[in-house]
Tab-separated table of C-alpha atoms in Angstrom:
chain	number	residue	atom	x	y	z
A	868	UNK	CA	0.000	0.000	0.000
A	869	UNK	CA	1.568	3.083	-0.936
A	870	UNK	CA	2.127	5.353	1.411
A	871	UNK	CA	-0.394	8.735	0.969
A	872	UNK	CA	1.384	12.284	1.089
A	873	UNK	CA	0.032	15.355	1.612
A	874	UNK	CA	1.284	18.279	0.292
A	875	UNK	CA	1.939	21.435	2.831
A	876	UNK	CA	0.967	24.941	1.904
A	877	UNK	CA	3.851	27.549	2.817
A	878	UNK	CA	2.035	30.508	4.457
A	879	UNK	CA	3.199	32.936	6.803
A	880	UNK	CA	0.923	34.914	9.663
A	881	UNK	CA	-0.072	38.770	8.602
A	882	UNK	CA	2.490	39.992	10.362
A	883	UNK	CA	5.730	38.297	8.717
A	884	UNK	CA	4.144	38.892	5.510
A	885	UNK	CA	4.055	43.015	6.683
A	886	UNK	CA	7.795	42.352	7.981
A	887	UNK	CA	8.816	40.581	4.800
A	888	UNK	CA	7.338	43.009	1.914
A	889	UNK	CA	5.263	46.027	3.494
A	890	UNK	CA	4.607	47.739	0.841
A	891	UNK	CA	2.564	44.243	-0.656
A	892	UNK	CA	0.940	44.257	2.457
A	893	UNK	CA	-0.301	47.359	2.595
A	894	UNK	CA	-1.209	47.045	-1.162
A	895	UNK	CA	-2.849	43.981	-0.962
A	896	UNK	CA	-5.526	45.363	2.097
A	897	UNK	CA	-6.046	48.287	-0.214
A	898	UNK	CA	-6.821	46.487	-3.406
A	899	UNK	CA	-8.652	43.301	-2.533
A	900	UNK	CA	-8.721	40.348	-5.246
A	901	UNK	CA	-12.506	40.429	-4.447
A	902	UNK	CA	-14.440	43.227	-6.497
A	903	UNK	CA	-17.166	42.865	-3.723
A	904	UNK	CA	-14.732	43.901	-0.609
A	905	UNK	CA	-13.254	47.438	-0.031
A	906	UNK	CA	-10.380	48.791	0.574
A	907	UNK	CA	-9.816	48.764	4.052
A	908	UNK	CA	-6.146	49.583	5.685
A	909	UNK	CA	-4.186	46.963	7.804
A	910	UNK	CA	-5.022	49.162	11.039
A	911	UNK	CA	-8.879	48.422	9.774
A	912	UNK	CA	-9.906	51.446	8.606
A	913	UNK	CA	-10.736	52.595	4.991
A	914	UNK	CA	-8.457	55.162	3.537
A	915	UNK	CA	-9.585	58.297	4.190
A	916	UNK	CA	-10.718	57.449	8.101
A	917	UNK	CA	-9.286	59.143	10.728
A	918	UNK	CA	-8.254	58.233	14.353
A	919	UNK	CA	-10.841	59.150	16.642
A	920	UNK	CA	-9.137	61.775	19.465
A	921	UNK	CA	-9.807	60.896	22.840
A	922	UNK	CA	-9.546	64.092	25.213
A	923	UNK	CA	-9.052	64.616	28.453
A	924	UNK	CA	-8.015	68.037	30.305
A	925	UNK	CA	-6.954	69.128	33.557
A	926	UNK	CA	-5.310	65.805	33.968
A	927	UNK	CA	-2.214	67.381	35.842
A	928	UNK	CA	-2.556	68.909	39.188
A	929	UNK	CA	0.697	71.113	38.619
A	930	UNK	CA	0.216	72.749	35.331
A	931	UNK	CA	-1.738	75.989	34.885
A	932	UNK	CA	-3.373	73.673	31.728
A	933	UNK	CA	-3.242	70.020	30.918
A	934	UNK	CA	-4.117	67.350	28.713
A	935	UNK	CA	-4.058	64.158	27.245
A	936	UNK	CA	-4.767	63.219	23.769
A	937	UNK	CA	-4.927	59.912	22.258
A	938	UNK	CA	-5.000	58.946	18.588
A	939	UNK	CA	-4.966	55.390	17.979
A	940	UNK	CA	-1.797	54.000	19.704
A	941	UNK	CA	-0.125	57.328	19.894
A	942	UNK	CA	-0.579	59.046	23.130
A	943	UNK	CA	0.594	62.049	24.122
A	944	UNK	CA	0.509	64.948	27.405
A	945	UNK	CA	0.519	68.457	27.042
A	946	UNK	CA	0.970	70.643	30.343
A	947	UNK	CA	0.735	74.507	30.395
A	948	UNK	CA	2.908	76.293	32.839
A	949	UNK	CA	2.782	80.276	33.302
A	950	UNK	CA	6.415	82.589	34.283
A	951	UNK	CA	6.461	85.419	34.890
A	952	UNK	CA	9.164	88.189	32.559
A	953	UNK	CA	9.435	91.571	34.242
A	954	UNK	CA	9.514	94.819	32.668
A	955	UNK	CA	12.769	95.268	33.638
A	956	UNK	CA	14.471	92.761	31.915
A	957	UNK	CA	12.758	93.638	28.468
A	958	UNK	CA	14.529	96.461	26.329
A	959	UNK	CA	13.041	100.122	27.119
A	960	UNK	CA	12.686	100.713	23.900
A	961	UNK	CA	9.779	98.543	23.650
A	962	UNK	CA	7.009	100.008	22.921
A	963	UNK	CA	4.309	97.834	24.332
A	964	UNK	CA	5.052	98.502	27.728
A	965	UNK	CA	3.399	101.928	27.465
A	966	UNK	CA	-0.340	100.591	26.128
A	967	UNK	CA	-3.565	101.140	27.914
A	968	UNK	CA	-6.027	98.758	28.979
A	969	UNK	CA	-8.298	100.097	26.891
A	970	UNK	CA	-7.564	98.858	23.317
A	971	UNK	CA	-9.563	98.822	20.445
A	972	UNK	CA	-9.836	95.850	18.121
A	973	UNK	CA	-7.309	97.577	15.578
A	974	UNK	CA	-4.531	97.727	18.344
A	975	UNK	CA	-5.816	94.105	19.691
A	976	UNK	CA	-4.892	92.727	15.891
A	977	UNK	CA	-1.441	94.708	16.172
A	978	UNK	CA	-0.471	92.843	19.442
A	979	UNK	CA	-0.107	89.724	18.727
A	980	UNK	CA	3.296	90.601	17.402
A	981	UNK	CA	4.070	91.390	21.092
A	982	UNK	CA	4.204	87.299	21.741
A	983	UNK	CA	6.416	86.547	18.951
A	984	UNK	CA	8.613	89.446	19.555
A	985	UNK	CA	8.916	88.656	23.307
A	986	UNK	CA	9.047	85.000	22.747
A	987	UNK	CA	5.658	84.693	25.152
A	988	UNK	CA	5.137	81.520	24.055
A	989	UNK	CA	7.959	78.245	24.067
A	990	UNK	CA	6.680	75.028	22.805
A	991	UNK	CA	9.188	71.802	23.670
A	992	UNK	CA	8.183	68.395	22.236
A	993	UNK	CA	9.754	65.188	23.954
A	994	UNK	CA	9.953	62.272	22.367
A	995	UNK	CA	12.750	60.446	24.337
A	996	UNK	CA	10.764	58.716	26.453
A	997	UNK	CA	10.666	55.178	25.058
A	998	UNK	CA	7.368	56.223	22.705
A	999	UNK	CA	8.865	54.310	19.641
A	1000	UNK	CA	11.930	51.985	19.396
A	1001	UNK	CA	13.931	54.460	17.739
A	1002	UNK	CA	13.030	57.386	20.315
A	1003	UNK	CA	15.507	55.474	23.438
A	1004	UNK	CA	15.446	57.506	26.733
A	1005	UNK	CA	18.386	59.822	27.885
A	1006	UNK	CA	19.116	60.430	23.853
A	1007	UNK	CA	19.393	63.806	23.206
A	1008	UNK	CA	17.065	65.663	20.766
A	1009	UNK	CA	16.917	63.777	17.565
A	1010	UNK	CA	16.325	65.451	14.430
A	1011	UNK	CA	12.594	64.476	14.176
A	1012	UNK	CA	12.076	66.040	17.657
A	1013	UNK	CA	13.917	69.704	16.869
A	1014	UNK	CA	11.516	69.864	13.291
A	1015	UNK	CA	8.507	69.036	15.398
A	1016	UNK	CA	8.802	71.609	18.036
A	1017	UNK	CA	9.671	74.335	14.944
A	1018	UNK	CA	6.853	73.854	13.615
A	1019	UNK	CA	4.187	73.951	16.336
A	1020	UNK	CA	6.296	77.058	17.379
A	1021	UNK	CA	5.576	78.383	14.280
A	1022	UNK	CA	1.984	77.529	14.269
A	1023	UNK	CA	1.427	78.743	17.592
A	1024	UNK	CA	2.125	82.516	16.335
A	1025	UNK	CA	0.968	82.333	12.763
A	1026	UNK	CA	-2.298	81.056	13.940
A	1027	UNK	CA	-2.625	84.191	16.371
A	1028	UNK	CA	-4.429	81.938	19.230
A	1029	UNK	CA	-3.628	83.869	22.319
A	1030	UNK	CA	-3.779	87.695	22.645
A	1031	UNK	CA	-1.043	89.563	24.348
A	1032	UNK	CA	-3.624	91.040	26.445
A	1033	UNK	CA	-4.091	88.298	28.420
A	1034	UNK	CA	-0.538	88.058	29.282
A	1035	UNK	CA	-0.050	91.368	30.606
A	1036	UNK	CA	0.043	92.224	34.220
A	1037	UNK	CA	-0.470	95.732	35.296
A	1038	UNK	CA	0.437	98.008	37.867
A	1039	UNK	CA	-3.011	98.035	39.036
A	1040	UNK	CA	-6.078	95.815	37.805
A	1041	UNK	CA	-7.397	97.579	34.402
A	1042	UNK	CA	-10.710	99.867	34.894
A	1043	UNK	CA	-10.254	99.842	39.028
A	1044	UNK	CA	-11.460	102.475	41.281
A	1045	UNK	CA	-8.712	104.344	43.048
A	1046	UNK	CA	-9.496	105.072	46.741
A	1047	UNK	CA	-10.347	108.617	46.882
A	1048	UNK	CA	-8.801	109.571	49.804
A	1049	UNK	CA	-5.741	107.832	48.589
A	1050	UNK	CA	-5.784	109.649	45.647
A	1051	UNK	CA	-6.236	113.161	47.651
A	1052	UNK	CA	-2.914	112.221	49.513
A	1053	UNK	CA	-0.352	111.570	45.769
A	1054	UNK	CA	1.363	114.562	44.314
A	1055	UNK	CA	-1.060	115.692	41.694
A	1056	UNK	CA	2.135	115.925	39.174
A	1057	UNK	CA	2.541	111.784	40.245
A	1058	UNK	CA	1.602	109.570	36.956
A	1059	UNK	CA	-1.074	107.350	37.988
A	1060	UNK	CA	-2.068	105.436	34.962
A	1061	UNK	CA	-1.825	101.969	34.914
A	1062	UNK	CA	1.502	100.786	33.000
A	1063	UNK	CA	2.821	96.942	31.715
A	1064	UNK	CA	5.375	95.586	34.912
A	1065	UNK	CA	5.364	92.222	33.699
A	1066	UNK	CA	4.298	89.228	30.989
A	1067	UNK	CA	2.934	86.081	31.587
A	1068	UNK	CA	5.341	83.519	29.792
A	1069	UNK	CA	3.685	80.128	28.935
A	1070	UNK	CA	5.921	77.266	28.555
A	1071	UNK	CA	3.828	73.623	26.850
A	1072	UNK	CA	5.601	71.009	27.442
A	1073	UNK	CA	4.736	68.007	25.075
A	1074	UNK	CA	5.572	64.679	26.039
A	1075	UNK	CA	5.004	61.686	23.965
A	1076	UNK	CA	3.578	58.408	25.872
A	1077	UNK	CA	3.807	56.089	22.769
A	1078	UNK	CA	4.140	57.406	19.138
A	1079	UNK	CA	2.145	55.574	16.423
A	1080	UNK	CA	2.208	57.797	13.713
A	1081	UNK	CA	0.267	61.616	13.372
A	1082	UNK	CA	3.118	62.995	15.647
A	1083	UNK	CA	2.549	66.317	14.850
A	1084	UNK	CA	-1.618	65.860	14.785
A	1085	UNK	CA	-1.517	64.570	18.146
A	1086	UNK	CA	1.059	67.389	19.431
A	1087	UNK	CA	-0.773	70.387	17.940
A	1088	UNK	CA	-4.284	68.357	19.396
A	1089	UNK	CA	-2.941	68.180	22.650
A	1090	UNK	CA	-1.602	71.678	22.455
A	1091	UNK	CA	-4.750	73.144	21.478
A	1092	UNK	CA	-6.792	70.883	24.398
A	1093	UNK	CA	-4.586	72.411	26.968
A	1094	UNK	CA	-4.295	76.059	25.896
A	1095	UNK	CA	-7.802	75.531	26.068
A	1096	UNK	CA	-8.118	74.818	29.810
A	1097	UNK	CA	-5.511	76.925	30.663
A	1098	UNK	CA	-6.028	79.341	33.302
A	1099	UNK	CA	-3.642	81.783	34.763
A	1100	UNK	CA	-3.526	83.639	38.345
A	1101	UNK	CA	-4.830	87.018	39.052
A	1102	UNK	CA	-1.186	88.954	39.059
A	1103	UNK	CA	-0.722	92.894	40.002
A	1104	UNK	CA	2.269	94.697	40.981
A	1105	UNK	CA	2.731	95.519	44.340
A	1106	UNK	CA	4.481	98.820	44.489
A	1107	UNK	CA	5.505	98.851	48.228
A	1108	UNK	CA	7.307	95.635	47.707
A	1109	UNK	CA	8.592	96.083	44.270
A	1110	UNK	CA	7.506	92.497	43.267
A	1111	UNK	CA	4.181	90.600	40.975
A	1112	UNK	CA	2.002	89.431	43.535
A	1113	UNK	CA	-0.541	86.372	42.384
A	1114	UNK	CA	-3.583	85.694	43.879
A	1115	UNK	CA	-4.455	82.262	45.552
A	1116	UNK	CA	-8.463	82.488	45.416
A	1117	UNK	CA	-9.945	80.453	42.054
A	1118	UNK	CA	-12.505	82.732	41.014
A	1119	UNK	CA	-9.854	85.331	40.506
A	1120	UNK	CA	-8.216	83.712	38.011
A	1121	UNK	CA	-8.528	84.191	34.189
A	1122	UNK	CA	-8.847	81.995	31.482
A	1123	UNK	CA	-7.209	82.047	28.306
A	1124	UNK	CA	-9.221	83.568	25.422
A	1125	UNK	CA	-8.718	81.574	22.625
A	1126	UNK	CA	-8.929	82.980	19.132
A	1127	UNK	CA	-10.428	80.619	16.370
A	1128	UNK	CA	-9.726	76.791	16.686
A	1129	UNK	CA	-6.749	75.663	13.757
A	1130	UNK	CA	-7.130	71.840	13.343
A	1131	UNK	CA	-4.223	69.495	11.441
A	1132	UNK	CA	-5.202	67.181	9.355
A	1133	UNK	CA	-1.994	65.342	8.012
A	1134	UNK	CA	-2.907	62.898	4.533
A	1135	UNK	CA	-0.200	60.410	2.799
A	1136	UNK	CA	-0.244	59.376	-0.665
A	1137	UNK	CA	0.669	55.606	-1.340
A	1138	UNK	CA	1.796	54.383	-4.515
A	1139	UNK	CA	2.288	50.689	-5.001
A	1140	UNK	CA	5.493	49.126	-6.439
A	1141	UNK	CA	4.605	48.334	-9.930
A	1142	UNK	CA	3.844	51.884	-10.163
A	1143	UNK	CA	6.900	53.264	-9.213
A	1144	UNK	CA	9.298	52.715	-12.437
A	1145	UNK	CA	11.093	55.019	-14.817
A	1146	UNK	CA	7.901	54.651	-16.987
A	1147	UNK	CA	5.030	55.838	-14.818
A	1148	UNK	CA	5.424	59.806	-15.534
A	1149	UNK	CA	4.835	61.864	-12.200
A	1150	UNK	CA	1.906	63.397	-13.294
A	1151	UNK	CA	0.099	60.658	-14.436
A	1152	UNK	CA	-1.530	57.956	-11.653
A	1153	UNK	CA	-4.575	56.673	-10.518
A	1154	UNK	CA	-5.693	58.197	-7.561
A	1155	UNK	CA	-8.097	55.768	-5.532
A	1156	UNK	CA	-10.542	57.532	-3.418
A	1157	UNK	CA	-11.497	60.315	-4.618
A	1158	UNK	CA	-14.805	61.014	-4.962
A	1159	UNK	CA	-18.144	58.520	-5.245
A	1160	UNK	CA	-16.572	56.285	-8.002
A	1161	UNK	CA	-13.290	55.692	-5.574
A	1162	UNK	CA	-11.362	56.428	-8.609
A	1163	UNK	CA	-10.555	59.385	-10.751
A	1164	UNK	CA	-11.763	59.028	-14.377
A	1165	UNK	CA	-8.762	59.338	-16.026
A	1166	UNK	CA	-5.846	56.883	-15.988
A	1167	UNK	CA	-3.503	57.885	-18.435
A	1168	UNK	CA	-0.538	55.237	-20.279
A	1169	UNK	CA	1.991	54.193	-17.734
A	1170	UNK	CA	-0.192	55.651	-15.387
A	1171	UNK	CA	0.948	55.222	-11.581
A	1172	UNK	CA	-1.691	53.373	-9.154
A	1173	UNK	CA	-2.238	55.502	-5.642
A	1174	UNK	CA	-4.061	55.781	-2.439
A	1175	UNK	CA	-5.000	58.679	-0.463
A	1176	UNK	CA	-4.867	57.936	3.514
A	1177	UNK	CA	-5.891	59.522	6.241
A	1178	UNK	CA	-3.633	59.937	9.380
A	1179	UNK	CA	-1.688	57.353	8.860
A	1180	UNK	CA	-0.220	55.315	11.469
A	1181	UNK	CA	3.606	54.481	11.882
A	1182	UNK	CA	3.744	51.312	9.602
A	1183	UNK	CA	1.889	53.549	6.543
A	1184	UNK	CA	4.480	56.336	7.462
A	1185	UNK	CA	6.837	54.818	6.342
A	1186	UNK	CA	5.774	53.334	2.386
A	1187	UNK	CA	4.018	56.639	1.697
A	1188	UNK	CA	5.887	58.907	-0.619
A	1189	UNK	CA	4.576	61.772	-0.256
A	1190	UNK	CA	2.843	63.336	3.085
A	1191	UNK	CA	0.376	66.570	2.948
A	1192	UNK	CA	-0.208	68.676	6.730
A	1193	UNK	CA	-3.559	70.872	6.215
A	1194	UNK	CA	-3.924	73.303	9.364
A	1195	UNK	CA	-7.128	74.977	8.897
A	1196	UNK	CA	-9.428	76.770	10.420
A	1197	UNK	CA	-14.089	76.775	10.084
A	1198	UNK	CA	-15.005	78.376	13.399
A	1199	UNK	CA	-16.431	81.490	11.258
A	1200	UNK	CA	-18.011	79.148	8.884
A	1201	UNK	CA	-15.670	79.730	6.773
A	1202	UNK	CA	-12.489	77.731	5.509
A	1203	UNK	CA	-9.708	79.503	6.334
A	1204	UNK	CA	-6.498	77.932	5.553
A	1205	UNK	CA	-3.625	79.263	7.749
A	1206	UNK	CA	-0.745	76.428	6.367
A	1207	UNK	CA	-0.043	73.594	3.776
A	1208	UNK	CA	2.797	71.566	3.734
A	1209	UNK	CA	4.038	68.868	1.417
A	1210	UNK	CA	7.097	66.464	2.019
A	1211	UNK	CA	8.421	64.150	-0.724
A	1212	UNK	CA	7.001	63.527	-4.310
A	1213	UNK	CA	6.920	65.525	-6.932
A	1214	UNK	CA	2.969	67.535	-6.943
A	1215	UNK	CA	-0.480	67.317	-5.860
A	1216	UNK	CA	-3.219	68.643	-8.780
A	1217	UNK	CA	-6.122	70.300	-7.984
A	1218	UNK	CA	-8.746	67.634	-7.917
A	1219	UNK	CA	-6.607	66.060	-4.841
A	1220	UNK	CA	-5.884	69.121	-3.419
A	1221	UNK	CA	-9.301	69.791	-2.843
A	1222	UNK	CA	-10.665	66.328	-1.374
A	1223	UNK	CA	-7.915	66.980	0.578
A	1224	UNK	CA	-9.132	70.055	2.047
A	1225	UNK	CA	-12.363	68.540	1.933
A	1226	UNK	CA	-11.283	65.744	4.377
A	1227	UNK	CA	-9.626	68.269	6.448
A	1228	UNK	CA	-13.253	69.977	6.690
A	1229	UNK	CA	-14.767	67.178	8.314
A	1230	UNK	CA	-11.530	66.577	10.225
A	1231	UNK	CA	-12.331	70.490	12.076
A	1232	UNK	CA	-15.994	69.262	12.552
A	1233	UNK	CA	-14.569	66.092	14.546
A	1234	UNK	CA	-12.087	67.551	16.477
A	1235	UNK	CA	-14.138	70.377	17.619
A	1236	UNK	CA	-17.123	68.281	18.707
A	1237	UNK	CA	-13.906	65.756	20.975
A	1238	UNK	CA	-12.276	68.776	22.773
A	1239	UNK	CA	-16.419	70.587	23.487
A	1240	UNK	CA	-17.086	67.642	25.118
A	1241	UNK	CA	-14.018	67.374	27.039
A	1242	UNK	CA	-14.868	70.312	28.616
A	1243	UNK	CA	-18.291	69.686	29.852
């Protein structure tokens, strides 16, 4: 009787066959054998999807703001702490120090130079805290961590969020009554209008928990979330001791107005392997998802096959070419876009551009419905 054989199938677990050949992986989830199945992303979501933020503030007892954001597997804490700059160590021939309390909207709109010019506010990002394997603790700041904190630094005053108003602390409160018979005993030549003696200087400190992808998403989120609760001491200058003086009671502090709410909305663009040869021409791919059909219309010869994704976690980081950061901002009700920014490839045309900015829409609508209901 001869002896029966069976014949073994070689196959290897999902994630040996992501280790082996990623960028198969990934294009294989995104372009199913089966005409019946979607596209749907190793992390199980379809391509345009985005993380859902979880938000929670006031989550450190120590920090004039807090909180903690959480995208997927990426985690990070933002914590707001107030200093206080004197006067006296800012150059006299600044000319804020001599404004009023009483500012119309014109001279509100020029202010917000002051914080720039001062250097108010001073962002510092983390990420040497064992978030990722190639973020080990004790390093010193990598090159991924020095471009992150530029550019939230650079959003933070481009954006305009916080008025210099509300960092300014005054010889007296602004619009108080003077004791009368105080006022009887100063030399009437005394000047007794209320002048700048100090600036409220808010340092965010961002530190990354785990890092799975949407770094700077989750930092600016986080940012935003805590800026948001922040809330800063009632200050004067005491005269008789030469010194700021902050109040201990609650109700007497302030918080933070807020101007507008920027969200980022950061998009890759995949293209798979056989696409990527001296013969597929830049210009000329097949986007997938854009629009109802999934498709565009038009696939030209040698044209390149693509995918549009939506915050993309670490693994899809990493086989996207190209990688688009929308900050905008619909709190008006109207789309105002304050930055765009492109890394790798070669362009983006118009039609993508503008599902792009559409995704970015609904991106706003979702992130400002998370950090409202944090605050309730």
């Amino acid at each position: 009787m001869a002896n029966s054989t069976s014949t073994s199938i070689l196959s290897f677990p999902p994630q040996t066959f992501a280790a082996l050949s990623p960028s198969a992986f990934l294009h294989a989830h995104l372009n199913p054998t089966s005409s019946q199945s979607s596209s749907t992303r190793p992390n199980r979501r379809s391509p345009t999807e985005f993380r859902v933020p979880n938000i929670n503030t006031s989550s450190l007892s120590h920090a004039n703001g807090s909180a903690v954001v959480r995208l997927g597997n990426t985690a990070v804490v933002c914590g707001v702490r107030g200093e206080i700059l004197k006067a006296e160590d800012i150059p006299k021939t600044y000319n804020d120090l001599a404004k009023s309390p009483d500012e119309t909207d014109e001279e509100k709109e020029l202010n917000y130079t002051t914080i720039q010019e001062l250097g108010l506010l001073v962002p510092n990002i983390e990420l040497s805290t064992g978030c990722a394997p190639q973020h080990i603790p004790g390093n010193a700041p990598s090159a991924a961590t020095q471009s992150l904190t530029h550019r939230l630094r650079s959003l933070l005053y481009t954006s305009r969020l916080i008025q210099s108003s509300d960092l300014r602390i005054w010889s007296r409160p602004a619009n108080s009554d003077i004791d009368p018979g105080r006022e009887e005993e100063e030399d009437e030549g005394q000047d007794r209008a209320p002048r700048i003696k100090a600036y409220w200087t808010l340092y965010i400190d961002v530190l990354f928990i785990a890092l799975d992808g949407g770094a700077f998403e989750a930092a600016w989120g986080a940012t935003i979330a805590a800026l948001r609760d922040t809330k800063l001491p009632g200050a004067w200058w005491d005269a008789d001791r030469e010194m700021v003086l902050c109040s201990d009671q609650l109700e007497e502090s302030k918080q933070l107005s807020i101007r507008g709410l920027p969200v980022s909305a950061t998009l890759g663009i995949f293209v798979a392997e056989k696409g990527r040869s001296a013969k597929a021409a830049p210009n000329k791919r097949l986007m997938r998802g854009l629009g109802d059909s999934g498709a565009t219309h038009h696939k030209q010869e040698h044209g390149a096959e693509a995918w549009l994704l939506a915050d993309m976690d670490a693994f899809e980081e990493e086989l996207c070419q190209e990688q688009i950061t929308v900050v905008l901002d619909y709190s008006t009700g109207k789309t105002k876009i304050l930055k765009i920014e492109k890394n790798g490839g070669t362009f983006v045309n118009i039609e993508e551009m503008r599902h792009m900015l559409r995704l970015a829409e609904g991106r706003w609508i979702e992130w400002k419905n998370h950090l409202e209901a944090s605050k309730r």
